[in-house]
Coordinates of C-alpha atoms and ligand atoms in Angstrom, one line a residue:
X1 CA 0.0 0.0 0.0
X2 CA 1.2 3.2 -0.7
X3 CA 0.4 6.1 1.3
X4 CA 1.2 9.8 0.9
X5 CA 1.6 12.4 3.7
X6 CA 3.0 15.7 3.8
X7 CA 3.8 17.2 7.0
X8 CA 2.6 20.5 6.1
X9 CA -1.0 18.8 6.4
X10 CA -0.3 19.3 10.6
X11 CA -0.3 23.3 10.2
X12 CA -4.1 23.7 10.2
X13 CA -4.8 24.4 13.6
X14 CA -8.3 26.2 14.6
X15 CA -11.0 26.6 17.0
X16 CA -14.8 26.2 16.7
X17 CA -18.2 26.7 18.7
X18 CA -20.1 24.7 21.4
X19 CA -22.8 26.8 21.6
X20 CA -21.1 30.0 22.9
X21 CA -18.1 28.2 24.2
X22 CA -14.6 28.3 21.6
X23 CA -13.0 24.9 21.5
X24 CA -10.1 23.2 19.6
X25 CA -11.6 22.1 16.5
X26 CA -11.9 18.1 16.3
X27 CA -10.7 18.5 13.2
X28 CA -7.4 18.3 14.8
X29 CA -3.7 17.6 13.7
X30 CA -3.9 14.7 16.3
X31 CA -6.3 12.9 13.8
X32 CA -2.9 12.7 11.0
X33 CA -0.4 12.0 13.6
X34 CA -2.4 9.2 15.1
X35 CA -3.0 7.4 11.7
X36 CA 0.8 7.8 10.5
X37 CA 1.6 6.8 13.2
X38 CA 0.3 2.8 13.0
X39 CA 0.7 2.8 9.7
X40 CA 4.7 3.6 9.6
X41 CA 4.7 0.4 12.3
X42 CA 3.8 -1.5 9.2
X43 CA 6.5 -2.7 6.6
X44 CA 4.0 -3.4 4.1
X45 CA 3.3 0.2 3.6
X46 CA 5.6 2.5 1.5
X47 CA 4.9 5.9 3.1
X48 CA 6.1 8.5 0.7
X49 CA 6.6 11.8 2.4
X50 CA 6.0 14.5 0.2
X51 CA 7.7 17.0 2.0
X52 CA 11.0 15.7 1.3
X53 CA 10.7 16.6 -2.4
X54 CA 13.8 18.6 -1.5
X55 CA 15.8 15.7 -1.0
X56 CA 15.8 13.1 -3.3
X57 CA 18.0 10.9 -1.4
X58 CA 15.7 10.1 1.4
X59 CA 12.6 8.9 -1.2
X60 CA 11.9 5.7 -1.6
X61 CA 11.7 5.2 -5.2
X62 CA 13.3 7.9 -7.7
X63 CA 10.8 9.6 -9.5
X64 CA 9.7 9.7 -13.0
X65 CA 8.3 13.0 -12.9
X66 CA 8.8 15.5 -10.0
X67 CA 5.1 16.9 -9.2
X68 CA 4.4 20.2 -9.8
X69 CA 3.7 22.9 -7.6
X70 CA 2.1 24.7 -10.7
X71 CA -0.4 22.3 -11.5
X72 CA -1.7 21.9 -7.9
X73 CA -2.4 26.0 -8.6
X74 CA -3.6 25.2 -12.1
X75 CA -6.1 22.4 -10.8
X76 CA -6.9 24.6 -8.2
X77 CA -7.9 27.6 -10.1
X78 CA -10.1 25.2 -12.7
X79 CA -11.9 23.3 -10.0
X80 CA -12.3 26.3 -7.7
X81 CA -13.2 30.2 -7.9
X82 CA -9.9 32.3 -7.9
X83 CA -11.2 34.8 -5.4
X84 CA -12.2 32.4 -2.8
X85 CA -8.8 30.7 -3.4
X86 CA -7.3 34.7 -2.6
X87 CA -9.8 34.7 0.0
X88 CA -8.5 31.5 1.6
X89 CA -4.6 32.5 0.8
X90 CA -4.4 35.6 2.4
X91 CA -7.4 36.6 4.8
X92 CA -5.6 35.5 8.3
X93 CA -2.8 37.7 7.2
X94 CA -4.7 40.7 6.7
X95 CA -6.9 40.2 9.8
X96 CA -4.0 40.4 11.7
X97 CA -2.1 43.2 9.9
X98 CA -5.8 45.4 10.4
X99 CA -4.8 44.3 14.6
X100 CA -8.2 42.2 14.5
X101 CA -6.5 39.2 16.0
X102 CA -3.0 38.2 17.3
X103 CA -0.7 36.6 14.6
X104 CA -1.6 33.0 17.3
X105 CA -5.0 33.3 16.8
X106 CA -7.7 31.6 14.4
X107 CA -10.6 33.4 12.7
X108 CA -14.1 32.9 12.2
X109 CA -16.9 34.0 9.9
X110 CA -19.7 35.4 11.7
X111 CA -21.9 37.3 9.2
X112 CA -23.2 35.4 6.1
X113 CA -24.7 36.3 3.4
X114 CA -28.8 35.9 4.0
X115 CA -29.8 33.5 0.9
X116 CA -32.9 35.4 1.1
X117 CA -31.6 38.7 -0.2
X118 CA -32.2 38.5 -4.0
X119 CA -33.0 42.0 -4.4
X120 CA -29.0 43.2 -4.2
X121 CA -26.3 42.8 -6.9
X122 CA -24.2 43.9 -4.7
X123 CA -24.9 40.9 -2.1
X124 CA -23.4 38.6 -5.1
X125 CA -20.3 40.2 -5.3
X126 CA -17.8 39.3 -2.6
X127 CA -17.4 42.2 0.1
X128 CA -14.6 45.0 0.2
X129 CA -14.1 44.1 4.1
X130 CA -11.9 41.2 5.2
X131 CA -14.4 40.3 7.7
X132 CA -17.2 40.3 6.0
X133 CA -15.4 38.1 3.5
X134 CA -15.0 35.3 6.0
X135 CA -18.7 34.6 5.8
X136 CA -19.1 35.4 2.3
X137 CA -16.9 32.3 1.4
X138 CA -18.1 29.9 4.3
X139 CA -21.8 28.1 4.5
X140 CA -20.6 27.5 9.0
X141 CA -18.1 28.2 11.7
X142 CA -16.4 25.2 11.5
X143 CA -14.0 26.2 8.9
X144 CA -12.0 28.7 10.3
X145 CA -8.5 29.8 9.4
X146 CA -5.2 29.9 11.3
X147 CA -1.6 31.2 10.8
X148 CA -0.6 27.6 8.5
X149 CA -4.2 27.0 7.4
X150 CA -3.6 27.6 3.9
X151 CA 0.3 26.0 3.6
X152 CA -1.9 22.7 4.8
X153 CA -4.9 23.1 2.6
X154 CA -2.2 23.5 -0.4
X155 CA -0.7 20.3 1.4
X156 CA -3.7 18.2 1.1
X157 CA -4.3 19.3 -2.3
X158 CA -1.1 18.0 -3.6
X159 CA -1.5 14.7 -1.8
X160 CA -4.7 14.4 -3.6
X161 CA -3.0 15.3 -7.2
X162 CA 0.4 13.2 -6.2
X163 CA -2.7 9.8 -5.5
X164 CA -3.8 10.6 -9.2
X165 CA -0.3 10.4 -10.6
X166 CA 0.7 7.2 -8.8
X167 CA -2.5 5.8 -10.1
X168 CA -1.7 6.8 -13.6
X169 CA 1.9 7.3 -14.3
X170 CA 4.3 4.2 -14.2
X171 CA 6.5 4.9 -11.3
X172 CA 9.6 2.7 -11.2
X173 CA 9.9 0.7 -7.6
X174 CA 13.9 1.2 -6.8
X175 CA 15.0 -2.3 -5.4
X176 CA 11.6 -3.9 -5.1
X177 CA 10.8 -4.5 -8.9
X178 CA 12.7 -3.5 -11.7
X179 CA 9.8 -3.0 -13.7
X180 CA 7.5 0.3 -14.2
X181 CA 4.8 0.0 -12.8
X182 CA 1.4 1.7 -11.6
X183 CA -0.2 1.6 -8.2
X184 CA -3.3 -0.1 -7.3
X185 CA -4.1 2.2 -4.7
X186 CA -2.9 4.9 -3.1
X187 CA -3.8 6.0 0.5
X188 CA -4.5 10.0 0.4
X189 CA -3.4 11.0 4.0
X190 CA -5.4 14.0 3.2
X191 CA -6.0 17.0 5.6
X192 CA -8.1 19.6 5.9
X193 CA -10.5 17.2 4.6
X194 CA -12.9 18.2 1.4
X195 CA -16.1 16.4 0.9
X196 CA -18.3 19.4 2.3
X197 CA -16.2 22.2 0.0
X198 CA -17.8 23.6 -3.2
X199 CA -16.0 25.6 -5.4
X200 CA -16.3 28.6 -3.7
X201 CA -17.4 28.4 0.1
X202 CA -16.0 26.4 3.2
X203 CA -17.8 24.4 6.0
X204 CA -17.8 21.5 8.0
X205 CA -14.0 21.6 8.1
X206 CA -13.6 21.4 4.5
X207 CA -11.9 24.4 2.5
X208 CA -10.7 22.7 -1.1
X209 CA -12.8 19.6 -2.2
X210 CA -9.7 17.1 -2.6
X211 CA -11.6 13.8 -4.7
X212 CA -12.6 16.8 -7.2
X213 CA -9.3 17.5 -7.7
X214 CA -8.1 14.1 -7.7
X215 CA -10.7 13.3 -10.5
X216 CA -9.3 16.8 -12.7
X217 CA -5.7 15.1 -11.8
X218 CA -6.9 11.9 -13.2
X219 CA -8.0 13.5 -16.3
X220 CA -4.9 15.7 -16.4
X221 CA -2.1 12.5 -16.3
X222 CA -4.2 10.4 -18.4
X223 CA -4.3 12.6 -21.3
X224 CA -0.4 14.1 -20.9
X225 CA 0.4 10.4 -21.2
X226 CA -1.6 10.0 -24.5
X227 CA -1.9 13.4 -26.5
X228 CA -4.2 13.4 -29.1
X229 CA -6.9 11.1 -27.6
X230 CA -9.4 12.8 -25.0
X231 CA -9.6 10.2 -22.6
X232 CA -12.6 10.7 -20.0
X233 CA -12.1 8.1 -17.8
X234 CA -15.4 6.8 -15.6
X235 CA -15.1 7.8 -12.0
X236 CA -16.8 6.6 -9.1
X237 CA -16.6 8.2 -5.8
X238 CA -17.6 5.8 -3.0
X239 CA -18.1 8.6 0.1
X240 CA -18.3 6.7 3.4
X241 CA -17.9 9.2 6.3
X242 CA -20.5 9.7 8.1
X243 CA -21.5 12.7 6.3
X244 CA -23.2 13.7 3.2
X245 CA -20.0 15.4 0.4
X246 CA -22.8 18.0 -0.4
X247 CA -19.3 20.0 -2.3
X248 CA -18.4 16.8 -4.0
X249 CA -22.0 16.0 -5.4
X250 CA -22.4 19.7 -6.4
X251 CA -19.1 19.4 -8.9
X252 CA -20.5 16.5 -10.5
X253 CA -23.9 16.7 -10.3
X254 CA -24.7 17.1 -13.8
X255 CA -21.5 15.0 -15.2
X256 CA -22.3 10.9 -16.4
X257 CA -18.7 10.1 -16.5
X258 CA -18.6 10.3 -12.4
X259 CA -21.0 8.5 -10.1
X260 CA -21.1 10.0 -6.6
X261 CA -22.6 7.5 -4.1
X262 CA -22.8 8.1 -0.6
X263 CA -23.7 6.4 2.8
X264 CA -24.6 8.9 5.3
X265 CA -26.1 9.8 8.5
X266 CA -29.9 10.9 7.7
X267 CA -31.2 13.9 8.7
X268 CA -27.6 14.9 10.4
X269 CA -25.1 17.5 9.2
X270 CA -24.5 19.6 6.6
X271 CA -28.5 18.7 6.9
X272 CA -30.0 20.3 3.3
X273 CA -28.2 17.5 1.0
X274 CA -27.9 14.2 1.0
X275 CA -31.7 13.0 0.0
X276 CA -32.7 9.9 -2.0
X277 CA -34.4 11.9 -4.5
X278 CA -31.0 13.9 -5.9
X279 CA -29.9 12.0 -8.7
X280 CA -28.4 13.9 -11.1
X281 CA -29.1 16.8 -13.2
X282 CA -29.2 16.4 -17.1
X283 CA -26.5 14.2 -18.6
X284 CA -25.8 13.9 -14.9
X285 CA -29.3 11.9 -14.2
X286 CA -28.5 8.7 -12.6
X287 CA -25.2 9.4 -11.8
X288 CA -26.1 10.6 -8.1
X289 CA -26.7 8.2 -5.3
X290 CA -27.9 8.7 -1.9
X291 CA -28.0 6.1 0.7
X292 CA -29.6 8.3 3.8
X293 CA -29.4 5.6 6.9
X294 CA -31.0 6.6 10.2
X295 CA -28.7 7.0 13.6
X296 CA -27.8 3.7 15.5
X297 CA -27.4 1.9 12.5
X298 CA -25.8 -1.4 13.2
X299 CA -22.7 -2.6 11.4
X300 CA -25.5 -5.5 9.7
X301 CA -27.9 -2.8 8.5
X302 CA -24.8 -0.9 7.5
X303 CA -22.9 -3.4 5.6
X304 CA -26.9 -4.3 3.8
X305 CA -26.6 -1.2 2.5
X306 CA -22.9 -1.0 1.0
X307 CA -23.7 -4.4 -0.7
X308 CA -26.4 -1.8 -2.7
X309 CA -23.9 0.9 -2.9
X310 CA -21.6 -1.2 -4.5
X311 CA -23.4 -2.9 -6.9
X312 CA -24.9 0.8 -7.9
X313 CA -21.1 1.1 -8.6
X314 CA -20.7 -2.2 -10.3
X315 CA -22.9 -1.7 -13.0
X316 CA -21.4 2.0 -14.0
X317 CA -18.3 -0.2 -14.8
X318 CA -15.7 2.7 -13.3
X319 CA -12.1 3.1 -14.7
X320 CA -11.0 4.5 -11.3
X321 CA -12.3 4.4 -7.7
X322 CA -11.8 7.2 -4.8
X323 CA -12.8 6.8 -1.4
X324 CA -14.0 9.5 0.2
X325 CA -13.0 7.9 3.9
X326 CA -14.5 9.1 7.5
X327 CA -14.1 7.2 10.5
X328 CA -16.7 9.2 12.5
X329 CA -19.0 6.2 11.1
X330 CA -17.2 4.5 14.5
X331 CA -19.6 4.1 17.5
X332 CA -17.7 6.5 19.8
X333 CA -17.1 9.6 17.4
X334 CA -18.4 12.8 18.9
X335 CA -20.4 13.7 15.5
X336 CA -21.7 10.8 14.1
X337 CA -23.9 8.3 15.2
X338 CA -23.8 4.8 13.9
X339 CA -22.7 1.6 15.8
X340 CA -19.8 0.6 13.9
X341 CA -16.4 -1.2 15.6
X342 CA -13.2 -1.4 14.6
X343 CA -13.1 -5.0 12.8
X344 CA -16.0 -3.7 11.0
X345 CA -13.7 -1.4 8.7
X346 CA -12.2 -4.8 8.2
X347 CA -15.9 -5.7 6.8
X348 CA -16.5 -2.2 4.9
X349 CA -13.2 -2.3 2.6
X350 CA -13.9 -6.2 2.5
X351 CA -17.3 -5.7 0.6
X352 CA -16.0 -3.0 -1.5
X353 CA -13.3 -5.1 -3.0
X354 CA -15.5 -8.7 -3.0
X355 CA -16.9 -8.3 -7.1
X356 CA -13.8 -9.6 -9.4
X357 CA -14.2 -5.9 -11.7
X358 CA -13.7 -3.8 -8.0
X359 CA -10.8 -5.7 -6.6
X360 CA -8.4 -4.9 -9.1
X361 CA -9.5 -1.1 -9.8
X362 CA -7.1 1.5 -9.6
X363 CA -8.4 3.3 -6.4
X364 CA -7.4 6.5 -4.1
X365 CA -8.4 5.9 -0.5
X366 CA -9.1 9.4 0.7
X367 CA -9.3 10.4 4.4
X368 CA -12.3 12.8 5.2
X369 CA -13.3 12.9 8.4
X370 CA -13.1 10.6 11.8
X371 CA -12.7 12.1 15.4
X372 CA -11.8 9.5 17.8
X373 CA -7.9 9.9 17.3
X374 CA -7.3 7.4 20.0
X375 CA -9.1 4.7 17.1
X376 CA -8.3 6.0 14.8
X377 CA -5.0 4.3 13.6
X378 CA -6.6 1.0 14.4
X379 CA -9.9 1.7 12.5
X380 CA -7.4 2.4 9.2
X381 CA -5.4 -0.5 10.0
X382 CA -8.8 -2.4 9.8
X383 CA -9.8 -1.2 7.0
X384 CA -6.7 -1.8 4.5
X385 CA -6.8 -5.2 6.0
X386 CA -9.7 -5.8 4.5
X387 CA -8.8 -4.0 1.5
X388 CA -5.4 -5.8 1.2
X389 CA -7.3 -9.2 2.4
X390 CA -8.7 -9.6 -1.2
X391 CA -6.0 -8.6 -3.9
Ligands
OKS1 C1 -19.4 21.0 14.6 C2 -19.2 20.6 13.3 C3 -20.4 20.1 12.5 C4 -20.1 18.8 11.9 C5 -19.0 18.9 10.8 C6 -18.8 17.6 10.2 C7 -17.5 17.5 9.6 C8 -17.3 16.1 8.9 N1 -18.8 22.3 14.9 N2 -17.6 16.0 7.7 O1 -17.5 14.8 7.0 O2 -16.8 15.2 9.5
ZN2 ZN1 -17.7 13.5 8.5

């Protein structure tokens, strides 16, 4: 298994809301640390830390093709507005040169745009005033920025682009296998997470949607590697956190060549997506899958409905898989609510390699969300055991 992390991931550090009260966000750099840290224990992962791009030397596998800052920005900038991606860039900065905050500190939006006010061209236009901004570009609190925030969202963007080229570009293996070859799937150790991101507004701890730019990526390597053939590969996006990717189904709501199927808690957070009834727009029709399960699910009632998930998935015979992963599905995680246990990520990533045409699909395993950083090394451990159990 091959997993990529970039330390710059653990510069994200903010606070959010209970009730009145300011907290540590959950969203926490805890979350990464805990999960590198049982996966290094494990030989049969090749960790590849991006952050020491610098130096060669200490990779483990020379590289065919050194990733590109520029196309991270260039991916960025077609799968996201550019203002917002200003916004995101530089408004901790300038809150701190106006003497708002202390350089230490983390901001928040707290005026949003009423979706009620039709009347005002104006109220479409972002504001002149940084504060202001902050809610212009946010849909909740829970995306605030710090001081590193946006050296870690860039971070977790690359990691999702760097998946994509691992998936697609024959990478040669120094000492394990003379050969080129192509992974089978990459582990995304992906953070801030992305699934609730559109292309212009934050929220639920999401500030770039990183399987959007992993499917642009996709598209971006496959046709470098062949010029002069468009090749639209058929993605499937598998989203199992606990939550509904409202920003991921947005992007590719009207598009047949990705299938967005999710498993979610009903009725729960980000609360106006995530309903049976969207399917698709236009060409898109179809290609949208909601599977809205109540709280207290058990793992039997869960796993019933991933068997329908997965043959959903099955028939739209995908080139490529990403998998939008949260472990706040786990029975102890502080914002979701079903009754899942560790050996049941062992079940999970089981089922979604058991058909013959799914076990040998090129696939990203994405992290999302998952707050129980005391489990959550285990739960991943589970889960690619599972995966691994069936190759
Ligand atoms: C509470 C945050 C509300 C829930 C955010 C959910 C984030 C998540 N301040 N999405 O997958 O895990
Ligand atoms: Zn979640």
């Amino acid at each position: 298994m091959w997993v990529i992390y970039h330390k710059d991931t653990l510069l994200h550090q903010t606070v959010e809301l209970i009730g009145a009260k300011l907290i540590p966000a959950l969203e926490s750099p805890a979350r990464i640390e805990a999960i590198l840290k049982v996966l290094e224990e494990d030989e049969e992962n090749t960790i590849q830390y991006l952050h020491d791009k610098q130096n060669p030397d200490n990779l483990p596998f020379p590289k065919c093709e050194p990733l590109s800052h520029d196309l991270v920005q260039e991916l960025l900038t077609k799968t996201h507005d550019f203002s917002y991606l200003e916004h995101l860039k530089t408004a901790h900065a300038a809150w701190v040169a106006q003497g708002l905050v202390e350089e230490d500190d983390c901001i928040l939006p707290e005026c949003f745009r009423p979706p009620t006010n039709t009347t005002g061209s104006r109220s479409e236009q972002p504001p002149e005033d940084i504060f202001a901004r902050m809610g212009y570009y946010a849909f909740d609190m829970s995306s605030g920025l710090s001081k590193g925030s946006w050296k870690a969202i860039l971070a977790s963007a690359t990691i999702a682009v760097e998946a994509a080229r691992l998936l697609t570009v024959p990478t040669m293996v120094a000492l394990q296998s003379p050969y080129f070859k192509i992974q089978n799937t990459v582990l995304a150790l992906c953070r801030p997470p992305g699934h609730h991101c559109d292309t212009k507004m934050s929220g639920g701890y999401c500030y770039v949607n990183n399987a959007v730019l992993a499917v642009e990526a996709l598209h971006h390597y496959l046709n470098g590697q062949y010029p002069g053939l468009l090749l639209i590969p058929k993605v499937a996006i598998l989203d199992l956190d606990f939550h509904h990717g409202n920003g991921t189904q947005d992007y590719f709501y009207s598009n047949s060549a990705v299938l967005y199927v999710s498993i979610h808690g009903l009725n729960e957070f980000p609360y106006y997506s995530g309903f049976e009834e969207e399917t698709g727009r236009d060409s898109g029709r179809g290609f949208n899958c909601n599977y809205p399960i109540p709280v207290k699910t058990s793992a039997e009632e869960y796993m019933a409905v991933l068997k329908a998930a997965m043959d959903k998935i099955q028939d739209f015979q995908p080139d490529f898989l990403i998998v939008s992963l949260g472990f706040d599905t786990f029975r102890l995680d502080p914002l979701g609510s079903f009754d899942l246990d560790t050996e049941d990520y062992e079940t999970m990533a089981r089922c979604v390699r058991s058909s013959d045409e799914l076990r040998s699909i090129p696939a990203i395993i994405m992290l999302e969300g998952g707050y129980v950083f005391e489990n959550l090394g285990e739960n991943m451990k589970s889960f690619l055991k599972g995966w691994k159990g069936n190759v």
